[in-house]
PDB file of C-alpha atoms in Angstrom:
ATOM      1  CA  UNK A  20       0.000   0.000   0.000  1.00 46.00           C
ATOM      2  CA  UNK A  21       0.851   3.425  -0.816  1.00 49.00           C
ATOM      3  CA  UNK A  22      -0.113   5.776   1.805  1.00 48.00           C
ATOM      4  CA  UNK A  23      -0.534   9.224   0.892  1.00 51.00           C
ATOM      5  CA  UNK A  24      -1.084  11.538   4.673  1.00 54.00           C
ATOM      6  CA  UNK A  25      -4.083  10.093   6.599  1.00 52.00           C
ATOM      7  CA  UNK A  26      -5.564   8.065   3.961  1.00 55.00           C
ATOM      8  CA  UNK A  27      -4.640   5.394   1.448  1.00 56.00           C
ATOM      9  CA  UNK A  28      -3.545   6.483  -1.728  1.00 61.00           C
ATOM     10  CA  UNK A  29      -3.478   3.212  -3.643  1.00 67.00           C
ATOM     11  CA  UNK A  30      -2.580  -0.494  -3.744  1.00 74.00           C
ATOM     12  CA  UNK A  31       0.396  -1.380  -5.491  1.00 74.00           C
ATOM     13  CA  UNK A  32       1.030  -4.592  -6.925  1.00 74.00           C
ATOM     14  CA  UNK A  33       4.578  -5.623  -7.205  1.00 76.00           C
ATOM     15  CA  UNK A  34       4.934  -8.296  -9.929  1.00 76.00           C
ATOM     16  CA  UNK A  35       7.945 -10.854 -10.190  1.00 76.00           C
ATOM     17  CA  UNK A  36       9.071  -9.732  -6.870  1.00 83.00           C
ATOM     18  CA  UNK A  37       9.695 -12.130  -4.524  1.00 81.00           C
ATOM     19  CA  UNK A  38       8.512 -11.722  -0.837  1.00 88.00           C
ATOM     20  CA  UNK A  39       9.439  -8.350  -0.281  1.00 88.00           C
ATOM     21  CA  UNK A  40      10.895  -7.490   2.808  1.00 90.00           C
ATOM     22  CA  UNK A  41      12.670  -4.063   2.662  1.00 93.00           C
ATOM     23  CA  UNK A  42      12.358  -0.854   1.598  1.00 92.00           C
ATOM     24  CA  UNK A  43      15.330   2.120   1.304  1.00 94.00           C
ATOM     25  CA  UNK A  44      15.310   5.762   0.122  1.00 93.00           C
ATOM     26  CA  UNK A  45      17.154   6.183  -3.029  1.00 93.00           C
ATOM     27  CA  UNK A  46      18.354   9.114  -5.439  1.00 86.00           C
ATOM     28  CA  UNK A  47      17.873  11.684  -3.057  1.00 86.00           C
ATOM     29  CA  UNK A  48      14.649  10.360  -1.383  1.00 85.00           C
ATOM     30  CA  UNK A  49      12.278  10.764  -4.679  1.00 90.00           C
ATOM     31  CA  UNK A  50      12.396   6.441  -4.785  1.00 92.00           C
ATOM     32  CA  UNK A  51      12.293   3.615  -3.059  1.00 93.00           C
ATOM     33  CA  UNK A  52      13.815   0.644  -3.811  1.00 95.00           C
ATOM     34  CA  UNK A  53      11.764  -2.325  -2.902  1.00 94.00           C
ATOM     35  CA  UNK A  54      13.858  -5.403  -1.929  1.00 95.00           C
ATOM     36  CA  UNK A  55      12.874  -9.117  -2.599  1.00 94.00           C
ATOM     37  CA  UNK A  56      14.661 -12.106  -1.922  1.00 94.00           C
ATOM     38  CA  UNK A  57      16.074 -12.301  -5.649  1.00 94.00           C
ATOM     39  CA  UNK A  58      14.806  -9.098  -7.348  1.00 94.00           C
ATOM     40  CA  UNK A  59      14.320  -5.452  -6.736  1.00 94.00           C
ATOM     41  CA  UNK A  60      11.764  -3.055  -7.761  1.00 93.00           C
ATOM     42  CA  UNK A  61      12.088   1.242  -7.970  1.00 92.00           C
ATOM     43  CA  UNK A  62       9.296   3.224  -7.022  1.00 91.00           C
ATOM     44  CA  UNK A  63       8.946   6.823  -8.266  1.00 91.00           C
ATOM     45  CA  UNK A  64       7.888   8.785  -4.914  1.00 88.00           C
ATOM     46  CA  UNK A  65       5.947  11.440  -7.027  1.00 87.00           C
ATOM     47  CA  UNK A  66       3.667   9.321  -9.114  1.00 86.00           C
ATOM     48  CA  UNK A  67       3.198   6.319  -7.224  1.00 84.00           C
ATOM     49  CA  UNK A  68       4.555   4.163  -9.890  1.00 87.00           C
ATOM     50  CA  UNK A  69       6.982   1.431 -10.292  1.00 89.00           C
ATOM     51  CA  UNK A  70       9.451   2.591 -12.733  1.00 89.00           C
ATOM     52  CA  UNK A  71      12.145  -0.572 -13.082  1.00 88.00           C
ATOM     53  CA  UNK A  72      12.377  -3.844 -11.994  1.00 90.00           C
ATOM     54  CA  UNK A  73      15.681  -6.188 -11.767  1.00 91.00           C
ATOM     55  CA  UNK A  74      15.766  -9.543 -11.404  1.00 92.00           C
ATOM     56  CA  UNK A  75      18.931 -10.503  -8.946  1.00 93.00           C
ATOM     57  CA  UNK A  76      21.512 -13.483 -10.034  1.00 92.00           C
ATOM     58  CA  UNK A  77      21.696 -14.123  -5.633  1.00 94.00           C
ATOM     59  CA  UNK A  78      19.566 -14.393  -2.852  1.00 95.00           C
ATOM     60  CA  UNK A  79      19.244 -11.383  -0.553  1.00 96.00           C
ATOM     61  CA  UNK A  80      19.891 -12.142   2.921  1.00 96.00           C
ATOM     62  CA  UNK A  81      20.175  -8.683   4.710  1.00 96.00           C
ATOM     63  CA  UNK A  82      20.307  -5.063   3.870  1.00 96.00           C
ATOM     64  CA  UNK A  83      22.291  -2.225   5.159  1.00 95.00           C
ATOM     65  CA  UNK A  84      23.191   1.204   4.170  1.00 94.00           C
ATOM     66  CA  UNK A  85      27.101   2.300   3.357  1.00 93.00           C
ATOM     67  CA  UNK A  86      27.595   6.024   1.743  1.00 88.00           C
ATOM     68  CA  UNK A  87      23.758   6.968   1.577  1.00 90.00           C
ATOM     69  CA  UNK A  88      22.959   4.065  -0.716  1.00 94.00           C
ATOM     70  CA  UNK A  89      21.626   0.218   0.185  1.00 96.00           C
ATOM     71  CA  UNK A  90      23.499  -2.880   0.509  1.00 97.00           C
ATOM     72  CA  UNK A  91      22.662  -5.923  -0.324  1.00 97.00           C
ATOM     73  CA  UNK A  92      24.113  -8.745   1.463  1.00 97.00           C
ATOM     74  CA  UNK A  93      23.726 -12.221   0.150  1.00 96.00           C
ATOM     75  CA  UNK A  94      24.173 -16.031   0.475  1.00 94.00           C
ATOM     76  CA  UNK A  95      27.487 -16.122  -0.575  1.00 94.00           C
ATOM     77  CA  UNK A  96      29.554 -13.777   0.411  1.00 95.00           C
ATOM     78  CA  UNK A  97      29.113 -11.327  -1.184  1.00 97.00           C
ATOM     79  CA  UNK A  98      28.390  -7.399  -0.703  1.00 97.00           C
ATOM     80  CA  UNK A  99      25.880  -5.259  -3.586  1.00 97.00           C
ATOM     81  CA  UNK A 100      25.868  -1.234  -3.751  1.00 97.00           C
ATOM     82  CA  UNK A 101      23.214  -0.183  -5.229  1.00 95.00           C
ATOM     83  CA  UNK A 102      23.598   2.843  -7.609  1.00 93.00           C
ATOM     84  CA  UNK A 103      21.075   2.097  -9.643  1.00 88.00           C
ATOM     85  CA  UNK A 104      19.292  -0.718 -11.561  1.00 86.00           C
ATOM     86  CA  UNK A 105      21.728  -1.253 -13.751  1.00 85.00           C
ATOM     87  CA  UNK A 106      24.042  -0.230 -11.628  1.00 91.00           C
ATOM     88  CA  UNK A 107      25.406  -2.571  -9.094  1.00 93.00           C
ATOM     89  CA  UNK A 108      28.468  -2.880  -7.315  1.00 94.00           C
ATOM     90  CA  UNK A 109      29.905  -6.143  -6.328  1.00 96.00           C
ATOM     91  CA  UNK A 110      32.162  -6.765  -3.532  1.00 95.00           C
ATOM     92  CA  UNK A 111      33.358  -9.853  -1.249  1.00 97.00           C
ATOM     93  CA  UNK A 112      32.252  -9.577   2.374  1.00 96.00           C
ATOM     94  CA  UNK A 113      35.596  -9.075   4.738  1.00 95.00           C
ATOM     95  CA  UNK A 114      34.649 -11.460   7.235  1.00 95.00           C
ATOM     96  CA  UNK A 115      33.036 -14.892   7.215  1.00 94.00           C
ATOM     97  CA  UNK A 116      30.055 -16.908   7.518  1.00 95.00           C
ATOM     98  CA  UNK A 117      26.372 -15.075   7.155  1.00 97.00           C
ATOM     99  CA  UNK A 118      25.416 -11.506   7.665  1.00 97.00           C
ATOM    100  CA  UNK A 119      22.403 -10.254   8.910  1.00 97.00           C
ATOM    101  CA  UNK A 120      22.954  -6.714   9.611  1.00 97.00           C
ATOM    102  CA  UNK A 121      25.341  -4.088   9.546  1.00 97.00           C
ATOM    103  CA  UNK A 122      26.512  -0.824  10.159  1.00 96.00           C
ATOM    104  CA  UNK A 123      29.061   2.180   9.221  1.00 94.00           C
ATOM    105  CA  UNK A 124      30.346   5.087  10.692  1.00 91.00           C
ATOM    106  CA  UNK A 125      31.642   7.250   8.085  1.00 87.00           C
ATOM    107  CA  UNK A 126      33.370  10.253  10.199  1.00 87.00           C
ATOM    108  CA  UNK A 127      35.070   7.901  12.198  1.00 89.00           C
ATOM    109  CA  UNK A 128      35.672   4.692   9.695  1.00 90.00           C
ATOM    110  CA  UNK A 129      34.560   2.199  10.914  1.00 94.00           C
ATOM    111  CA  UNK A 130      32.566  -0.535   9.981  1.00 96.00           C
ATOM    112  CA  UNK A 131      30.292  -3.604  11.706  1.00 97.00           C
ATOM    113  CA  UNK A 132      28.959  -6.767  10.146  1.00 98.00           C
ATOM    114  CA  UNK A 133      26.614  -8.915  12.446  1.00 97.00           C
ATOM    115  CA  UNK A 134      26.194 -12.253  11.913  1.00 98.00           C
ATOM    116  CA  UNK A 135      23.840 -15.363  12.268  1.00 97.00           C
ATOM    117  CA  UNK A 136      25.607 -16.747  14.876  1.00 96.00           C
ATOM    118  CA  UNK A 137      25.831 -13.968  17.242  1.00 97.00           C
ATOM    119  CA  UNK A 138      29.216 -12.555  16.151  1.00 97.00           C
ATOM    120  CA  UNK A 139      29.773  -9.153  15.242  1.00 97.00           C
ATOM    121  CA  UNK A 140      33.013  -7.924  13.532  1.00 97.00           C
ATOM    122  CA  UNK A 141      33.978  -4.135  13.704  1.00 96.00           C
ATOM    123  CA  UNK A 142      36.576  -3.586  11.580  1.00 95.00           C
ATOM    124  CA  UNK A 143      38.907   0.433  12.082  1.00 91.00           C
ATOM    125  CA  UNK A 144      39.712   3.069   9.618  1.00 88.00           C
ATOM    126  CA  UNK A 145      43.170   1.064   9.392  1.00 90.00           C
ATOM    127  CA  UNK A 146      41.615  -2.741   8.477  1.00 90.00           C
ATOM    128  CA  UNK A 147      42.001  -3.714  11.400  1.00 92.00           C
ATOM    129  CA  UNK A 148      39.366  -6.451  12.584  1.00 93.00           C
ATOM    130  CA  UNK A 149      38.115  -7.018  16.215  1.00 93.00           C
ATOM    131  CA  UNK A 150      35.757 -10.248  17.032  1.00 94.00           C
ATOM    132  CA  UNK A 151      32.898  -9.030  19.542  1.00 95.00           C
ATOM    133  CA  UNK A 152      31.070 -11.781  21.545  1.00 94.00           C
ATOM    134  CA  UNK A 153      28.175 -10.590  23.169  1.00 94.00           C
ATOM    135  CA  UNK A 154      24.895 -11.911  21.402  1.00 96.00           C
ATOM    136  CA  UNK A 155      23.979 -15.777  21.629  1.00 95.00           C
ATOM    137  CA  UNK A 156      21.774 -15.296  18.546  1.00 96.00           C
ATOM    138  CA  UNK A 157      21.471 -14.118  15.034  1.00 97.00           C
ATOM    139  CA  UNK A 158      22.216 -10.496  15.024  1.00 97.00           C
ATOM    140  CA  UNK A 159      19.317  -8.091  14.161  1.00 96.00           C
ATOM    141  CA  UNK A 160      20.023  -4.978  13.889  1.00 95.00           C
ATOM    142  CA  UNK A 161      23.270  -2.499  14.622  1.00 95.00           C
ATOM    143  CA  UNK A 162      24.034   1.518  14.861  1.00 93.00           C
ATOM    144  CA  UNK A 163      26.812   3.247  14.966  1.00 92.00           C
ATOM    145  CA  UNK A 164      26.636   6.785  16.827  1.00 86.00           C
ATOM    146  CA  UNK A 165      29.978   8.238  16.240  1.00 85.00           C
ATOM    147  CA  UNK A 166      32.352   5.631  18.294  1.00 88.00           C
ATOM    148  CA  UNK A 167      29.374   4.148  19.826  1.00 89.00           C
ATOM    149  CA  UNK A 168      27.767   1.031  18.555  1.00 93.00           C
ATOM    150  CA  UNK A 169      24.407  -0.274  19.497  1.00 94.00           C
ATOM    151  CA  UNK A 170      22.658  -3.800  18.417  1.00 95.00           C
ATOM    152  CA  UNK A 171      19.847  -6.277  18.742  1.00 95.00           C
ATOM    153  CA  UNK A 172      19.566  -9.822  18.518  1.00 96.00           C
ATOM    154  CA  UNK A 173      17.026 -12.719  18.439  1.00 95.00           C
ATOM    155  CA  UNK A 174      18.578 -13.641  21.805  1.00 94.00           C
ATOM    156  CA  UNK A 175      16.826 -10.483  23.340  1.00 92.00           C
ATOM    157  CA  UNK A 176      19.527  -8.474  23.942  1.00 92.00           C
ATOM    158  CA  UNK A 177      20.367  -4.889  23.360  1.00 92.00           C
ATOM    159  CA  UNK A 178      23.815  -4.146  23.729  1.00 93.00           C
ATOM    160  CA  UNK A 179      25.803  -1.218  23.872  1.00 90.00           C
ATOM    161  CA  UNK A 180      29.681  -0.848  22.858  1.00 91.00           C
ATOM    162  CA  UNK A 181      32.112   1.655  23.346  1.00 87.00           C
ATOM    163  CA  UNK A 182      34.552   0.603  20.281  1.00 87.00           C
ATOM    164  CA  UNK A 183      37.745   3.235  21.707  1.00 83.00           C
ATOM    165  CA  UNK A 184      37.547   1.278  24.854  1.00 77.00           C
ATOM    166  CA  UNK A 185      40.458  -1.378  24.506  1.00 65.00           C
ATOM    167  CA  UNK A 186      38.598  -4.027  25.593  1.00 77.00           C
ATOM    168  CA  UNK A 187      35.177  -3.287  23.849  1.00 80.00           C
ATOM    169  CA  UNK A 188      33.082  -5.201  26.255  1.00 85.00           C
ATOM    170  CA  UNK A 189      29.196  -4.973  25.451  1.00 89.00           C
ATOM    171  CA  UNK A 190      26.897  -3.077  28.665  1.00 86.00           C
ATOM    172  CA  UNK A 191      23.690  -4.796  28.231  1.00 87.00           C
ATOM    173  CA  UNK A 192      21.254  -1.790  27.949  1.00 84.00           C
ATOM    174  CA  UNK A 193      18.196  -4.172  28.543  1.00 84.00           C
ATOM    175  CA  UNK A 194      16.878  -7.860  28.013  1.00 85.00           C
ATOM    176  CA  UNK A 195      13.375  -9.156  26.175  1.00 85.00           C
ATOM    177  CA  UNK A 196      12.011 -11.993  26.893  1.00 83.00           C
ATOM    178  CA  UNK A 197      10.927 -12.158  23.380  1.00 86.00           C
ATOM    179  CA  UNK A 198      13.211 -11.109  20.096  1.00 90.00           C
ATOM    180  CA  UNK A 199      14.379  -8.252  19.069  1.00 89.00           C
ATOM    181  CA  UNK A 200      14.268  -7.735  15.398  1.00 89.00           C
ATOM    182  CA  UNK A 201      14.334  -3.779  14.788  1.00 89.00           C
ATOM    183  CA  UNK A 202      14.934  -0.628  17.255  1.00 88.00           C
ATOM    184  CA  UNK A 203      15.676   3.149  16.350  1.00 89.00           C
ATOM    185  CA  UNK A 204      16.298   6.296  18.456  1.00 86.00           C
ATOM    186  CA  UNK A 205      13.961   9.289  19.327  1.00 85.00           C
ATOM    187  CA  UNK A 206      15.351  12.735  17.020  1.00 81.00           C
ATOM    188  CA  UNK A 207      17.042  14.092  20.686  1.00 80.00           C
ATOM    189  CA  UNK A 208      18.443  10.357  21.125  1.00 79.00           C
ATOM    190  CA  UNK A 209      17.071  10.413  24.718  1.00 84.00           C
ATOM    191  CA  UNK A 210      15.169   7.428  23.876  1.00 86.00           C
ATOM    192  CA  UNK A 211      15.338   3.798  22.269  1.00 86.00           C
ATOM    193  CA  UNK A 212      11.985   2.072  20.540  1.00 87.00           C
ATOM    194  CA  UNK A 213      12.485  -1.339  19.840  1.00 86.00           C
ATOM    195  CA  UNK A 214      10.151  -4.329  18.250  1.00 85.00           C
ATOM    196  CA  UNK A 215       9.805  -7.694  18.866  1.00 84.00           C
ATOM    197  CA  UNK A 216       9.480 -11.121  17.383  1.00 82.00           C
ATOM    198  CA  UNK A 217       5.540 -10.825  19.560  1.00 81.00           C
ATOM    199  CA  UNK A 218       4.647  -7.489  18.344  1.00 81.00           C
ATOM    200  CA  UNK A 219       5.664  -5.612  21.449  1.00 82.00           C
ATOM    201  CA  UNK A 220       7.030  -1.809  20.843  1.00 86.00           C
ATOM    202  CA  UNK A 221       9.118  -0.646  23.828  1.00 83.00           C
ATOM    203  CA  UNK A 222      10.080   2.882  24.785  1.00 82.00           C
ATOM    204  CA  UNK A 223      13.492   3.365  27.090  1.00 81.00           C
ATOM    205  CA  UNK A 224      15.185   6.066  28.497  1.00 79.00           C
ATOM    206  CA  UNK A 225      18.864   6.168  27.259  1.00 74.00           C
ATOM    207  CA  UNK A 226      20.266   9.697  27.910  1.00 74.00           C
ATOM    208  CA  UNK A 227      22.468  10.134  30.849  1.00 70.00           C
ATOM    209  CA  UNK A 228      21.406  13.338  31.959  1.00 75.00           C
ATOM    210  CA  UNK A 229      18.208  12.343  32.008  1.00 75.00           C
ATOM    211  CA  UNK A 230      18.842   8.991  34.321  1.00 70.00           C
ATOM    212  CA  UNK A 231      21.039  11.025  36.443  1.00 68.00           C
ATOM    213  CA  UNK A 232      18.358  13.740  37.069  1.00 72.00           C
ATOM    214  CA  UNK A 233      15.966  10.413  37.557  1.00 71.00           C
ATOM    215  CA  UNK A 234      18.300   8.916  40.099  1.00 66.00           C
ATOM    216  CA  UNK A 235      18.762  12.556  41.976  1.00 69.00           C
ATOM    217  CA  UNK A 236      15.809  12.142  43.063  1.00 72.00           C
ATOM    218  CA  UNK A 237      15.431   8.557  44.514  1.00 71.00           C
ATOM    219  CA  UNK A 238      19.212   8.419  45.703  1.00 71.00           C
ATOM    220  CA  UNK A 239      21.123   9.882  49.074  1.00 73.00           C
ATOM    221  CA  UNK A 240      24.602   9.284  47.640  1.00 79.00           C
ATOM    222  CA  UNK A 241      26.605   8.882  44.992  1.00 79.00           C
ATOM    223  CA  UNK A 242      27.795   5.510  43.667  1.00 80.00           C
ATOM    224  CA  UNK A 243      31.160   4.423  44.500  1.00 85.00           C
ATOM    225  CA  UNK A 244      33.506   3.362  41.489  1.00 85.00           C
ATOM    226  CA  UNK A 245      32.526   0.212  41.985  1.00 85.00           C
ATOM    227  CA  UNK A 246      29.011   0.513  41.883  1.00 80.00           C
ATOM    228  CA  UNK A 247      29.381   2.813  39.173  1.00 79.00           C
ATOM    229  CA  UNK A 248      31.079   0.032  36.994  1.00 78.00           C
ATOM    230  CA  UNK A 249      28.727  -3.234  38.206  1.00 73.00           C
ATOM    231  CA  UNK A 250      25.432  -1.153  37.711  1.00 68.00           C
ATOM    232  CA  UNK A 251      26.301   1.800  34.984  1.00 69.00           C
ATOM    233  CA  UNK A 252      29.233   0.064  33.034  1.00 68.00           C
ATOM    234  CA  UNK A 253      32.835   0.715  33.083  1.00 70.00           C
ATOM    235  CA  UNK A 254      32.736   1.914  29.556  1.00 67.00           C
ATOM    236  CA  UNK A 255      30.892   5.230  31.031  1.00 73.00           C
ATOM    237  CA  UNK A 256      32.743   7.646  32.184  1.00 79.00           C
ATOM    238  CA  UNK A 257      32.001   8.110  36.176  1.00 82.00           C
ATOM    239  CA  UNK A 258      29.779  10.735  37.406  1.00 75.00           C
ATOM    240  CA  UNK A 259      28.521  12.184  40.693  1.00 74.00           C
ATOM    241  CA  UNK A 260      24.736  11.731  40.729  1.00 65.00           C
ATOM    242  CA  UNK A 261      24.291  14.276  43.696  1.00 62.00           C
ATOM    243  CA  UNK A 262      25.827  17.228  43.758  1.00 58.00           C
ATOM    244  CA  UNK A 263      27.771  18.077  47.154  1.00 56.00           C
ATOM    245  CA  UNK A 264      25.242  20.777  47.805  1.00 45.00           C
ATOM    246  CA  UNK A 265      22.281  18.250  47.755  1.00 44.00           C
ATOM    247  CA  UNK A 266      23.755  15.430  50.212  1.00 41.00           C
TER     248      UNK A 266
END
């Protein structure tokens, strides 16, 4: 469906495309490129129509986004830009085994690839490749926010990485009892909405400054270092959550 404000604009049917399951802005945002297991279809924003279809040579497994444009990731491998339809770049994935979602940074080059079996690889500005174990499951779904990477996983888990930090251990943000297959941030990034497996959309407050003025209230002390580290994560930086003047 085509929706067009408050009301339905029209029903589009997508022909030879198999079970669509993405869609990404293209070209500026004035198309979408519809995304099928093994073929592609353009819609033109301003007239509703489909203006190209493509039949793909591979399966698509997973798509990202690297310089403004999709990604294509499928059973094999292998890595497709998409410039346009007759326009596709082919690359071999870095890493190995199956991904299922990834993620780039570039201001601070870098680059994540998570995988079906929980892995996720972050690889630097210099090619260098680090191995983070966190998930148990299939990756879902990753961000990168400057040096800060975020991601979901069929295991529940959203986890939170601070790549600078030499170890780059994950601070479990929270856990679902069901899975996590999509989250995004609110425009001020105070907030985190994620969806699960059941249908379930949850709202959760991210932003420091926010907790701390939360915890302000409810608390008669700060936390010691070691507090700070068990319950906040030592890949925070420590801060006082009252003020001298307050205790």
């Amino acid at each position: 469906m085509v929706f067009n404000g408050k009301t339905v604009n029209q029903i589009l049917y997508l022909e030879n495309i198999d079970r669509p399951f993405s869609i990404q802005n293209v070209n500026d945002s004035k198309q979408l490129l519809i995304i099928g297991e093994n073929s592609i279809a353009l819609l033109d924003i301003a007239t509703d129509k489909i203006i190209g279809t493509w039949r793909l040579d591979f399966r698509v497994m997973s798509v990202g986004r690297r310089d403004y444009k999709p990604l294509l990731f499928d059973n094999r491998g292998r890595m497709h830009l998409f410039n346009g339809l007759d326009d596709i770049t082919n690359e071999k994935v870095p890493v190995s085994g199956q991904v299922t979602a990834f993620a780039s940074s570039k201001n601070e080059h870098l680059t994540a690839y998570g995988m079906a079996d929980g892995t996720i690889w972050l690889i630097d500005k210099n090619g260098k490749s680090f191995k983070l174990v966190g998930h148990l499951s299939q990756v879902t779904k990753m961000k990168l926010n400057g040096k800060r990477l975020y991601s979901s996983s069929y295991d529940g888990k959203l986890l939170f990485w601070v790549t600078d930090d030499p170890q780059i251990k994950p601070i479990t943000l929270f856990q679902s009892s069901s899975w996590l297959t999509d989250f995004t941030f609110s425009s001020t990034k105070d907030y985190i909405w994620t969806g699960e497996h059941n249908g379930t959309i949850t709202e959760y407050l991210i932003s420091l400054p926010k907790i701390a003025q939360r915890l302000r209230q409810n608390v008669k002390r700060n936390f010691t270092k070691e507090e700070w580290n068990y319950y906040v994560g030592k890949g925070i930086p420590y801060r006082e959550v009252k003020v001298n003047s307050e205790q």
